Amino acid sequence: MSLRHIIDNKTRIRLLRRLIKKNKFIRVIEAHNGLSALLANDTKIKLETGREKEFDAIWESSLTDSASKGFPDIEVVSFDSRLHTINEILEVTSKPLIVDGDTGGDFNQFEYAVKRLERAGVSMVIIEDKTFPKRNSLEAGTKQDLEKIEVFAEKIKRGQKIKIHKDFMIVARMESLIVGHGIKEALRRARICLKAGADGIMIHSKRTEPTEILEFAKEYYRKFPKKLLKDKVLIAVPTTYNTITDSELNKNGFHIVIHANHLLRSSFIAIENTAKKILLNDRSFEVEGELATIRKIFHKVGFMTVKEKDKKAADKLKSKIKVIIPAAGITDLTKKLKSSISLIDINGKKVLQRQIEVLAKVGIDNIIVVTGFEKDKFGLENLRYYVNKDYGTTGVLATLFKAEREMNGPFVTLFSDVLFNQSIINNLVVQSAQAEADIVLVVDESYKNHRHSKYKKLDLVRTNKTNAMEPIRKLTDSLDEQVVYIGKNLTDKMVHYEFIGIAYFSKKGATVLKEVYHSLTKKRARLSSFTDVVQEIVDRGYQVKILKTYKGWMEIHNEDDIKLAGKFYRNS
Ligand code: SPV
Ligand code: MG
């Protein structure tokens, strides 16, 4: 659906009359569904004079609406179904809509039709002077029965009486020429309809040359008094007599010209051609050049706008987010290499630099690093630094809280030893914000597939999902599950996931984290790891959600990890 084309019903109903008054001529093209309506509404050409030319209104045809559903044009497609198509067209367009009302049914049915069409935002309904159920007018030799003109005129009267919008128009369509009754008879019937209050006359013909309808128009203006024709419109449908131009018809007194079935007919040929070519070549490659690209369709139906808006919303979120990296600590590896983890070289770039690069790709550049060990060697620019002087005796949590001042809005904390891909951070920030989650940990579900080395006990997670042995393939959505236990001392059977050292806190989540942290430190509880405080948050009844990843990250804990990471980044 296109949000570009929003117009209120009253304005749209009125628009047709206004355009007729202003331009004295209305060029109309058929549409039979949302997409063809979008094309009918939007298609423009630039003339040599530089002026743009486009259609003024849309025709909702009984022939093409029925045919696009695979039915013949015999009033077998119900009014409700027609109204569905009408609404489909109205929803995505801003131009006036003229509806082909067929015979209009009996008086009562027509009254309901008028009400419903007005309510939908239709500007004009045209009904034809045949008996229900009519047959399409264009096929020679088809049974065609005309309605007694007094009965038909009464139907017009009833419609005019029931309508509430003065600019909603009811036009009488004369089928006398279709059935071969001649111009005189057509004029006689038209006069009765105009007297009954019809807003205009559509004169139909299936001749291949326009002489008949031009003759009708001439007589119509010659014979009918000016007063009777005041504000009335004359309409032509040049399907069979298509050599005459719209401008010529206009010069001959026609106010509206309807190209009544052409978009459906062109798609018919294109569809059949494509189907045949795919069969012929046993693949679609040969026909590809003749097709609209998927992106062209995406543009037309508004999908690219949605993409842009999503990106803008996500960029806005990401521009607000801070990332706090606690990078103070010492490990066996840092002792051995005499370097903080953040400063270890991975194929020409420091770990921290690689983290920053991924964050930048996601659109995050507000990065805070809490240093300690080797603090003077950091020196990377465009970061803000805090220091944990007690890095030798305190853990990651104390380090993180050196940057407590920064926890005044949503933030991500990212352990200094984690390398990760873009989608993990992107999904964490965007999905957490969209789900309005307050605390979200990124966990890996490939945990069970690894052989884990003994040197480090992992941060393991058990959630509220019911079956710990649930196969990985049976996916539950991320952010559905909540952490129940987190820590290093979970038995294998209890474990669902591994926490990867990346977590999101909303503004409220940050407040909870600070509150719980301070209440624990006040009690002098033994509290050193990040997971301890998360467990306490869970125990106090707050929801800690998880975002699942399946690989896409690694930790730098030993020299083998450095080698492995080096291999991974050998081209970047
Ligand atoms: C239609 O488009 O459905 C019409 C015009 O009624 S015609 O098919 O020429 O009768
Ligand atoms: Mg029709």
mmCIF file of N, CA and C in Angstrom, residues 171-284:
data_model
loop_
_atom_site.group_PDB
_atom_site.id
_atom_site.type_symbol
_atom_site.label_atom_id
_atom_site.label_comp_id
_atom_site.label_asym_id
_atom_site.label_seq_id
_atom_site.Cartn_x
_atom_site.Cartn_y
_atom_site.Cartn_z
ATOM 1 N N VAL A 171 -24.138 8.865 -13.967
ATOM 2 C CA VAL A 171 -24.188 9.061 -15.420
ATOM 3 C C VAL A 171 -24.947 7.907 -16.072
ATOM 4 N N ALA A 172 -25.736 8.259 -17.087
ATOM 5 C CA ALA A 172 -26.509 7.245 -17.814
ATOM 6 C C ALA A 172 -25.744 6.813 -19.064
ATOM 7 N N ARG A 173 -25.594 5.518 -19.198
ATOM 8 C CA ARG A 173 -24.858 4.991 -20.358
ATOM 9 C C ARG A 173 -25.862 4.435 -21.364
ATOM 10 N N MET A 174 -25.778 4.930 -22.554
ATOM 11 C CA MET A 174 -26.744 4.569 -23.591
ATOM 12 C C MET A 174 -26.179 3.458 -24.461
ATOM 13 N N GLU A 175 -26.918 2.355 -24.544
ATOM 14 C CA GLU A 175 -26.462 1.189 -25.295
ATOM 15 C C GLU A 175 -27.221 1.018 -26.619
ATOM 16 N N SER A 176 -27.986 2.033 -27.002
ATOM 17 C CA SER A 176 -28.783 1.919 -28.228
ATOM 18 C C SER A 176 -27.931 1.616 -29.454
ATOM 19 N N LEU A 177 -26.760 2.244 -29.533
ATOM 20 C CA LEU A 177 -25.900 2.019 -30.708
ATOM 21 C C LEU A 177 -25.319 0.610 -30.698
ATOM 22 N N ILE A 178 -25.055 0.102 -29.508
ATOM 23 C CA ILE A 178 -24.525 -1.269 -29.379
ATOM 24 C C ILE A 178 -25.544 -2.283 -29.930
ATOM 25 N N VAL A 179 -26.827 -2.046 -29.635
ATOM 26 C CA VAL A 179 -27.841 -2.999 -30.092
ATOM 27 C C VAL A 179 -28.382 -2.650 -31.492
ATOM 28 N N GLY A 180 -27.851 -1.577 -32.087
ATOM 29 C CA GLY A 180 -28.210 -1.237 -33.461
ATOM 30 C C GLY A 180 -29.514 -0.480 -33.611
ATOM 31 N N HIS A 181 -29.908 0.213 -32.559
ATOM 32 C CA HIS A 181 -31.172 0.957 -32.647
ATOM 33 C C HIS A 181 -31.016 2.369 -33.228
ATOM 34 N N GLY A 182 -29.814 2.773 -33.454
ATOM 35 C CA GLY A 182 -29.572 4.037 -34.140
ATOM 36 C C GLY A 182 -29.499 5.248 -33.238
ATOM 37 N N ILE A 183 -29.014 6.336 -33.842
ATOM 38 C CA ILE A 183 -28.724 7.567 -33.110
ATOM 39 C C ILE A 183 -29.991 8.231 -32.564
ATOM 40 N N LYS A 184 -31.019 8.194 -33.372
ATOM 41 C CA LYS A 184 -32.249 8.862 -32.967
ATOM 42 C C LYS A 184 -32.781 8.278 -31.653
ATOM 43 N N GLU A 185 -32.788 6.968 -31.618
ATOM 44 C CA GLU A 185 -33.272 6.281 -30.426
ATOM 45 C C GLU A 185 -32.344 6.550 -29.225
ATOM 46 N N ALA A 186 -31.071 6.553 -29.511
ATOM 47 C CA ALA A 186 -30.098 6.828 -28.441
ATOM 48 C C ALA A 186 -30.350 8.220 -27.869
ATOM 49 N N LEU A 187 -30.618 9.174 -28.738
ATOM 50 C CA LEU A 187 -30.875 10.544 -28.284
ATOM 51 C C LEU A 187 -32.172 10.636 -27.482
ATOM 52 N N ARG A 188 -33.176 9.910 -27.965
ATOM 53 C CA ARG A 188 -34.464 9.925 -27.262
ATOM 54 C C ARG A 188 -34.272 9.440 -25.820
ATOM 55 N N ARG A 189 -33.551 8.347 -25.694
ATOM 56 C CA ARG A 189 -33.348 7.763 -24.361
ATOM 57 C C ARG A 189 -32.458 8.672 -23.502
ATOM 58 N N ALA A 190 -31.458 9.259 -24.147
ATOM 59 C CA ALA A 190 -30.545 10.136 -23.399
ATOM 60 C C ALA A 190 -31.301 11.330 -22.818
ATOM 61 N N ARG A 191 -32.177 11.897 -23.627
ATOM 62 C CA ARG A 191 -32.952 13.055 -23.176
ATOM 63 C C ARG A 191 -33.774 12.701 -21.921
ATOM 64 N N ILE A 192 -34.393 11.521 -21.955
ATOM 65 C CA ILE A 192 -35.208 11.087 -20.798
ATOM 66 C C ILE A 192 -34.326 10.970 -19.544
ATOM 67 N N CYS A 193 -33.157 10.432 -19.749
ATOM 68 C CA CYS A 193 -32.243 10.251 -18.598
ATOM 69 C C CYS A 193 -31.773 11.598 -18.054
ATOM 70 N N LEU A 194 -31.437 12.530 -18.941
ATOM 71 C CA LEU A 194 -30.987 13.853 -18.477
ATOM 72 C C LEU A 194 -32.113 14.539 -17.723
ATOM 73 N N LYS A 195 -33.325 14.393 -18.242
ATOM 74 C CA LYS A 195 -34.482 14.998 -17.564
ATOM 75 C C LYS A 195 -34.696 14.387 -16.189
ATOM 76 N N ALA A 196 -34.338 13.092 -16.080
ATOM 77 C CA ALA A 196 -34.514 12.406 -14.785
ATOM 78 C C ALA A 196 -33.408 12.794 -13.793
ATOM 79 N N GLY A 197 -32.442 13.548 -14.282
ATOM 80 C CA GLY A 197 -31.417 14.036 -13.350
ATOM 81 C C GLY A 197 -30.034 13.439 -13.541
ATOM 82 N N ALA A 198 -29.811 12.675 -14.603
ATOM 83 C CA ALA A 198 -28.469 12.119 -14.832
ATOM 84 C C ALA A 198 -27.470 13.258 -14.968
ATOM 85 N N ASP A 199 -26.256 13.034 -14.420
ATOM 86 C CA ASP A 199 -25.227 14.085 -14.498
ATOM 87 C C ASP A 199 -24.523 14.100 -15.845
ATOM 88 N N GLY A 200 -24.862 13.156 -16.688
ATOM 89 C CA GLY A 200 -24.240 13.141 -18.001
ATOM 90 C C GLY A 200 -24.620 11.889 -18.758
ATOM 91 N N ILE A 201 -24.094 11.806 -19.969
ATOM 92 C CA ILE A 201 -24.400 10.671 -20.840
ATOM 93 C C ILE A 201 -23.101 10.038 -21.311
ATOM 94 N N MET A 202 -23.029 8.720 -21.207
ATOM 95 C CA MET A 202 -21.943 8.013 -21.874
ATOM 96 C C MET A 202 -22.572 7.330 -23.080
ATOM 97 N N ILE A 203 -22.065 7.673 -24.250
ATOM 98 C CA ILE A 203 -22.605 7.049 -25.445
ATOM 99 C C ILE A 203 -21.620 5.973 -25.891
ATOM 100 N N HIS A 204 -22.129 4.724 -25.954
ATOM 101 C CA HIS A 204 -21.216 3.618 -26.248
ATOM 102 C C HIS A 204 -21.408 3.137 -27.683
ATOM 103 N N SER A 205 -20.302 2.701 -28.276
ATOM 104 C CA SER A 205 -20.340 2.187 -29.647
ATOM 105 C C SER A 205 -19.236 1.159 -29.800
ATOM 106 N N LYS A 206 -19.507 0.128 -30.634
ATOM 107 C CA LYS A 206 -18.434 -0.836 -30.895
ATOM 108 C C LYS A 206 -18.015 -0.817 -32.370
ATOM 109 N N ARG A 207 -18.343 0.267 -33.027
ATOM 110 C CA ARG A 207 -17.883 0.445 -34.405
ATOM 111 C C ARG A 207 -16.381 0.689 -34.428
ATOM 112 N N THR A 208 -15.768 0.387 -35.565
ATOM 113 C CA THR A 208 -14.320 0.604 -35.620
ATOM 114 C C THR A 208 -13.962 2.027 -36.059
ATOM 115 N N GLU A 209 -14.967 2.782 -36.466
ATOM 116 C CA GLU A 209 -14.666 4.195 -36.746
ATOM 117 C C GLU A 209 -15.643 5.063 -35.938
ATOM 118 N N PRO A 210 -15.221 6.312 -35.623
ATOM 119 C CA PRO A 210 -15.982 7.114 -34.659
ATOM 120 C C PRO A 210 -17.179 7.886 -35.226
ATOM 121 N N THR A 211 -17.476 7.692 -36.523
ATOM 122 C CA THR A 211 -18.517 8.520 -37.137
ATOM 123 C C THR A 211 -19.818 8.527 -36.346
ATOM 124 N N GLU A 212 -20.193 7.335 -35.875
ATOM 125 C CA GLU A 212 -21.477 7.176 -35.183
ATOM 126 C C GLU A 212 -21.552 8.029 -33.904
ATOM 127 N N ILE A 213 -20.501 7.949 -33.119
ATOM 128 C CA ILE A 213 -20.598 8.712 -31.856
ATOM 129 C C ILE A 213 -20.385 10.208 -32.099
ATOM 130 N N LEU A 214 -19.635 10.545 -33.142
ATOM 131 C CA LEU A 214 -19.462 11.970 -33.472
ATOM 132 C C LEU A 214 -20.790 12.560 -33.937
ATOM 133 N N GLU A 215 -21.511 11.753 -34.688
ATOM 134 C CA GLU A 215 -22.830 12.157 -35.160
ATOM 135 C C GLU A 215 -23.771 12.340 -33.963
ATOM 136 N N PHE A 216 -23.670 11.386 -33.042
ATOM 137 C CA PHE A 216 -24.504 11.467 -31.825
ATOM 138 C C PHE A 216 -24.222 12.780 -31.097
ATOM 139 N N ALA A 217 -22.927 13.070 -30.923
ATOM 140 C CA ALA A 217 -22.535 14.275 -30.173
ATOM 141 C C ALA A 217 -23.076 15.530 -30.867
ATOM 142 N N LYS A 218 -22.966 15.537 -32.187
ATOM 143 C CA LYS A 218 -23.424 16.703 -32.946
ATOM 144 C C LYS A 218 -24.927 16.954 -32.703
ATOM 145 N N GLU A 219 -25.685 15.880 -32.834
ATOM 146 C CA GLU A 219 -27.138 15.978 -32.639
ATOM 147 C C GLU A 219 -27.499 16.332 -31.192
ATOM 148 N N TYR A 220 -26.740 15.754 -30.281
ATOM 149 C CA TYR A 220 -26.939 15.979 -28.846
ATOM 150 C C TYR A 220 -26.846 17.476 -28.542
ATOM 151 N N TYR A 221 -25.816 18.126 -29.073
ATOM 152 C CA TYR A 221 -25.663 19.555 -28.805
ATOM 153 C C TYR A 221 -26.631 20.403 -29.627
ATOM 154 N N ARG A 222 -27.010 19.884 -30.805
ATOM 155 C CA ARG A 222 -27.911 20.645 -31.670
ATOM 156 C C ARG A 222 -29.348 20.603 -31.143
ATOM 157 N N LYS A 223 -29.726 19.390 -30.707
ATOM 158 C CA LYS A 223 -31.141 19.199 -30.383
ATOM 159 C C LYS A 223 -31.500 19.521 -28.940
ATOM 160 N N PHE A 224 -30.564 19.268 -28.010
ATOM 161 C CA PHE A 224 -30.927 19.424 -26.596
ATOM 162 C C PHE A 224 -30.776 20.879 -26.165
ATOM 163 N N PRO A 225 -31.751 21.360 -25.440
ATOM 164 C CA PRO A 225 -31.640 22.753 -24.995
ATOM 165 C C PRO A 225 -30.435 22.937 -24.064
ATOM 166 N N LYS A 226 -29.862 24.123 -24.144
ATOM 167 C CA LYS A 226 -28.672 24.460 -23.321
ATOM 168 C C LYS A 226 -28.951 24.202 -21.841
ATOM 169 N N LYS A 227 -30.178 24.553 -21.453
ATOM 170 C CA LYS A 227 -30.544 24.416 -20.036
ATOM 171 C C LYS A 227 -30.458 22.962 -19.579
ATOM 172 N N LEU A 228 -30.879 22.058 -20.475
ATOM 173 C CA LEU A 228 -30.842 20.626 -20.119
ATOM 174 C C LEU A 228 -29.393 20.130 -20.000
ATOM 175 N N LEU A 229 -28.514 20.761 -20.779
ATOM 176 C CA LEU A 229 -27.121 20.281 -20.806
ATOM 177 C C LEU A 229 -26.216 20.989 -19.795
ATOM 178 N N LYS A 230 -26.805 21.905 -19.037
ATOM 179 C CA LYS A 230 -25.981 22.677 -18.097
ATOM 180 C C LYS A 230 -25.313 21.732 -17.067
ATOM 181 N N ASP A 231 -24.017 21.829 -16.971
ATOM 182 C CA ASP A 231 -23.210 21.013 -16.040
ATOM 183 C C ASP A 231 -23.250 19.515 -16.343
ATOM 184 N N LYS A 232 -23.742 19.127 -17.523
ATOM 185 C CA LYS A 232 -23.783 17.695 -17.857
ATOM 186 C C LYS A 232 -22.499 17.322 -18.597
ATOM 187 N N VAL A 233 -22.087 16.085 -18.432
ATOM 188 C CA VAL A 233 -20.862 15.640 -19.120
ATOM 189 C C VAL A 233 -21.213 14.627 -20.206
ATOM 190 N N LEU A 234 -20.428 14.644 -21.273
ATOM 191 C CA LEU A 234 -20.588 13.672 -22.342
ATOM 192 C C LEU A 234 -19.317 12.811 -22.383
ATOM 193 N N ILE A 235 -19.539 11.496 -22.415
ATOM 194 C CA ILE A 235 -18.401 10.579 -22.237
ATOM 195 C C ILE A 235 -18.310 9.609 -23.416
ATOM 196 N N ALA A 236 -17.057 9.363 -23.873
ATOM 197 C CA ALA A 236 -16.817 8.373 -24.930
ATOM 198 C C ALA A 236 -15.839 7.311 -24.446
ATOM 199 N N VAL A 237 -15.995 6.105 -25.001
ATOM 200 C CA VAL A 237 -15.094 4.990 -24.660
ATOM 201 C C VAL A 237 -14.523 4.432 -25.973
ATOM 202 N N PRO A 238 -13.439 5.010 -26.459
ATOM 203 C CA PRO A 238 -12.953 4.663 -27.799
ATOM 204 C C PRO A 238 -12.115 3.384 -27.821
ATOM 205 N N THR A 239 -12.732 2.253 -27.459
ATOM 206 C CA THR A 239 -11.981 0.990 -27.468
ATOM 207 C C THR A 239 -11.829 0.475 -28.899
ATOM 208 N N THR A 240 -12.940 0.479 -29.647
ATOM 209 C CA THR A 240 -12.907 -0.085 -30.999
ATOM 210 C C THR A 240 -12.593 0.997 -32.046
ATOM 211 N N TYR A 241 -13.068 2.180 -31.822
ATOM 212 C CA TYR A 241 -12.785 3.297 -32.767
ATOM 213 C C TYR A 241 -11.588 4.086 -32.218
ATOM 214 N N ASN A 242 -10.422 3.419 -32.223
ATOM 215 C CA ASN A 242 -9.292 3.972 -31.482
ATOM 216 C C ASN A 242 -8.358 4.836 -32.330
ATOM 217 N N THR A 243 -8.767 5.188 -33.557
ATOM 218 C CA THR A 243 -7.884 6.057 -34.343
ATOM 219 C C THR A 243 -8.103 7.524 -34.003
ATOM 220 N N ILE A 244 -9.220 7.809 -33.421
ATOM 221 C CA ILE A 244 -9.494 9.203 -33.056
ATOM 222 C C ILE A 244 -8.747 9.535 -31.750
ATOM 223 N N THR A 245 -8.187 10.742 -31.713
ATOM 224 C CA THR A 245 -7.420 11.103 -30.510
ATOM 225 C C THR A 245 -8.352 11.671 -29.440
ATOM 226 N N ASP A 246 -7.820 11.698 -28.244
ATOM 227 C CA ASP A 246 -8.582 12.250 -27.121
ATOM 228 C C ASP A 246 -8.933 13.720 -27.401
ATOM 229 N N SER A 247 -7.941 14.433 -27.954
ATOM 230 C CA SER A 247 -8.178 15.867 -28.221
ATOM 231 C C SER A 247 -9.282 16.056 -29.249
ATOM 232 N N GLU A 248 -9.309 15.185 -30.272
ATOM 233 C CA GLU A 248 -10.381 15.300 -31.279
ATOM 234 C C GLU A 248 -11.748 15.033 -30.657
ATOM 235 N N LEU A 249 -11.785 14.040 -29.808
ATOM 236 C CA LEU A 249 -13.053 13.752 -29.127
ATOM 237 C C LEU A 249 -13.480 14.961 -28.312
ATOM 238 N N ASN A 250 -12.525 15.543 -27.626
ATOM 239 C CA ASN A 250 -12.802 16.727 -26.826
ATOM 240 C C ASN A 250 -13.345 17.865 -27.707
ATOM 241 N N LYS A 251 -12.697 18.040 -28.849
ATOM 242 C CA LYS A 251 -13.144 19.102 -29.772
ATOM 243 C C LYS A 251 -14.575 18.866 -30.230
ATOM 244 N N ASN A 252 -14.967 17.588 -30.255
ATOM 245 C CA ASN A 252 -16.315 17.241 -30.690
ATOM 246 C C ASN A 252 -17.321 17.192 -29.543
ATOM 247 N N GLY A 253 -16.935 17.759 -28.433
ATOM 248 C CA GLY A 253 -17.913 17.929 -27.361
ATOM 249 C C GLY A 253 -17.827 16.918 -26.224
ATOM 250 N N PHE A 254 -16.878 16.000 -26.277
ATOM 251 C CA PHE A 254 -16.767 15.031 -25.185
ATOM 252 C C PHE A 254 -15.925 15.620 -24.045
ATOM 253 N N HIS A 255 -16.444 15.483 -22.840
ATOM 254 C CA HIS A 255 -15.728 16.015 -21.672
ATOM 255 C C HIS A 255 -14.808 14.956 -21.066
ATOM 256 N N ILE A 256 -15.207 13.690 -21.248
ATOM 257 C CA ILE A 256 -14.441 12.608 -20.624
ATOM 258 C C ILE A 256 -14.218 11.510 -21.660
ATOM 259 N N VAL A 257 -12.959 11.040 -21.735
ATOM 260 C CA VAL A 257 -12.648 9.889 -22.594
ATOM 261 C C VAL A 257 -12.062 8.797 -21.704
ATOM 262 N N ILE A 258 -12.662 7.614 -21.838
ATOM 263 C CA ILE A 258 -12.220 6.507 -20.973
ATOM 264 C C ILE A 258 -11.510 5.447 -21.811
ATOM 265 N N HIS A 259 -10.241 5.179 -21.471
ATOM 266 C CA HIS A 259 -9.521 4.046 -22.066
ATOM 267 C C HIS A 259 -9.788 2.872 -21.123
ATOM 268 N N ALA A 260 -10.736 2.032 -21.531
ATOM 269 C CA ALA A 260 -11.479 1.238 -20.551
ATOM 270 C C ALA A 260 -10.876 -0.109 -20.168
ATOM 271 N N ASN A 261 -9.893 -0.597 -20.910
ATOM 272 C CA ASN A 261 -9.435 -1.961 -20.623
ATOM 273 C C ASN A 261 -7.972 -2.181 -20.979
ATOM 274 N N HIS A 262 -7.247 -1.124 -21.248
ATOM 275 C CA HIS A 262 -5.942 -1.267 -21.896
ATOM 276 C C HIS A 262 -4.837 -1.767 -20.988
ATOM 277 N N LEU A 263 -4.913 -1.455 -19.717
ATOM 278 C CA LEU A 263 -3.841 -1.930 -18.833
ATOM 279 C C LEU A 263 -3.967 -3.438 -18.609
ATOM 280 N N LEU A 264 -5.197 -3.920 -18.513
ATOM 281 C CA LEU A 264 -5.372 -5.368 -18.367
ATOM 282 C C LEU A 264 -4.924 -6.096 -19.634
ATOM 283 N N ARG A 265 -5.281 -5.547 -20.764
ATOM 284 C CA ARG A 265 -4.928 -6.223 -22.022
ATOM 285 C C ARG A 265 -3.417 -6.254 -22.231
ATOM 286 N N SER A 266 -2.728 -5.181 -21.846
ATOM 287 C CA SER A 266 -1.269 -5.204 -22.030
ATOM 288 C C SER A 266 -0.636 -6.211 -21.081
ATOM 289 N N SER A 267 -1.160 -6.336 -19.867
ATOM 290 C CA SER A 267 -0.554 -7.300 -18.940
ATOM 291 C C SER A 267 -0.837 -8.731 -19.393
ATOM 292 N N PHE A 268 -1.980 -8.938 -20.033
ATOM 293 C CA PHE A 268 -2.319 -10.281 -20.540
ATOM 294 C C PHE A 268 -1.221 -10.772 -21.492
ATOM 295 N N ILE A 269 -0.879 -9.930 -22.450
ATOM 296 C CA ILE A 269 0.145 -10.306 -23.440
ATOM 297 C C ILE A 269 1.483 -10.558 -22.748
ATOM 298 N N ALA A 270 1.837 -9.654 -21.823
ATOM 299 C CA ALA A 270 3.134 -9.773 -21.144
ATOM 300 C C ALA A 270 3.193 -11.055 -20.311
ATOM 301 N N ILE A 271 2.105 -11.352 -19.641
ATOM 302 C CA ILE A 271 2.079 -12.543 -18.777
ATOM 303 C C ILE A 271 2.225 -13.808 -19.631
ATOM 304 N N GLU A 272 1.469 -13.852 -20.715
ATOM 305 C CA GLU A 272 1.507 -15.051 -21.559
ATOM 306 C C GLU A 272 2.884 -15.237 -22.197
ATOM 307 N N ASN A 273 3.449 -14.125 -22.636
ATOM 308 C CA ASN A 273 4.774 -14.167 -23.254
ATOM 309 C C ASN A 273 5.810 -14.701 -22.263
ATOM 310 N N THR A 274 5.768 -14.219 -21.046
ATOM 311 C CA THR A 274 6.732 -14.664 -20.031
ATOM 312 C C THR A 274 6.559 -16.143 -19.731
ATOM 313 N N ALA A 275 5.323 -16.557 -19.559
ATOM 314 C CA ALA A 275 5.069 -17.974 -19.253
ATOM 315 C C ALA A 275 5.626 -18.854 -20.381
ATOM 316 N N LYS A 276 5.379 -18.451 -21.624
ATOM 317 C CA LYS A 276 5.850 -19.246 -22.769
ATOM 318 C C LYS A 276 7.375 -19.273 -22.828
ATOM 319 N N LYS A 277 8.006 -18.125 -22.589
ATOM 320 C CA LYS A 277 9.463 -18.071 -22.703
ATOM 321 C C LYS A 277 10.147 -18.916 -21.643
ATOM 322 N N ILE A 278 9.569 -18.961 -20.455
ATOM 323 C CA ILE A 278 10.171 -19.794 -19.399
ATOM 324 C C ILE A 278 10.046 -21.268 -19.786
ATOM 325 N N LEU A 279 8.885 -21.629 -20.350
ATOM 326 C CA LEU A 279 8.711 -23.025 -20.787
ATOM 327 C C LEU A 279 9.716 -23.357 -21.901
ATOM 328 N N LEU A 280 9.833 -22.446 -22.839
ATOM 329 C CA LEU A 280 10.678 -22.667 -24.003
ATOM 330 C C LEU A 280 12.144 -22.840 -23.622
ATOM 331 N N ASN A 281 12.623 -22.009 -22.711
ATOM 332 C CA ASN A 281 14.052 -22.015 -22.375
ATOM 333 C C ASN A 281 14.383 -22.843 -21.147
ATOM 334 N N ASP A 282 13.358 -23.358 -20.520
ATOM 335 C CA ASP A 282 13.558 -24.185 -19.336
ATOM 336 C C ASP A 282 14.173 -23.385 -18.182
ATOM 337 N N ARG A 283 14.140 -22.074 -18.283
ATOM 338 C CA ARG A 283 14.634 -21.179 -17.230
ATOM 339 C C ARG A 283 14.140 -19.761 -17.535
ATOM 340 N N SER A 284 14.371 -18.841 -16.590
ATOM 341 C CA SER A 284 13.820 -17.499 -16.785
ATOM 342 C C SER A 284 14.843 -16.502 -17.328
#
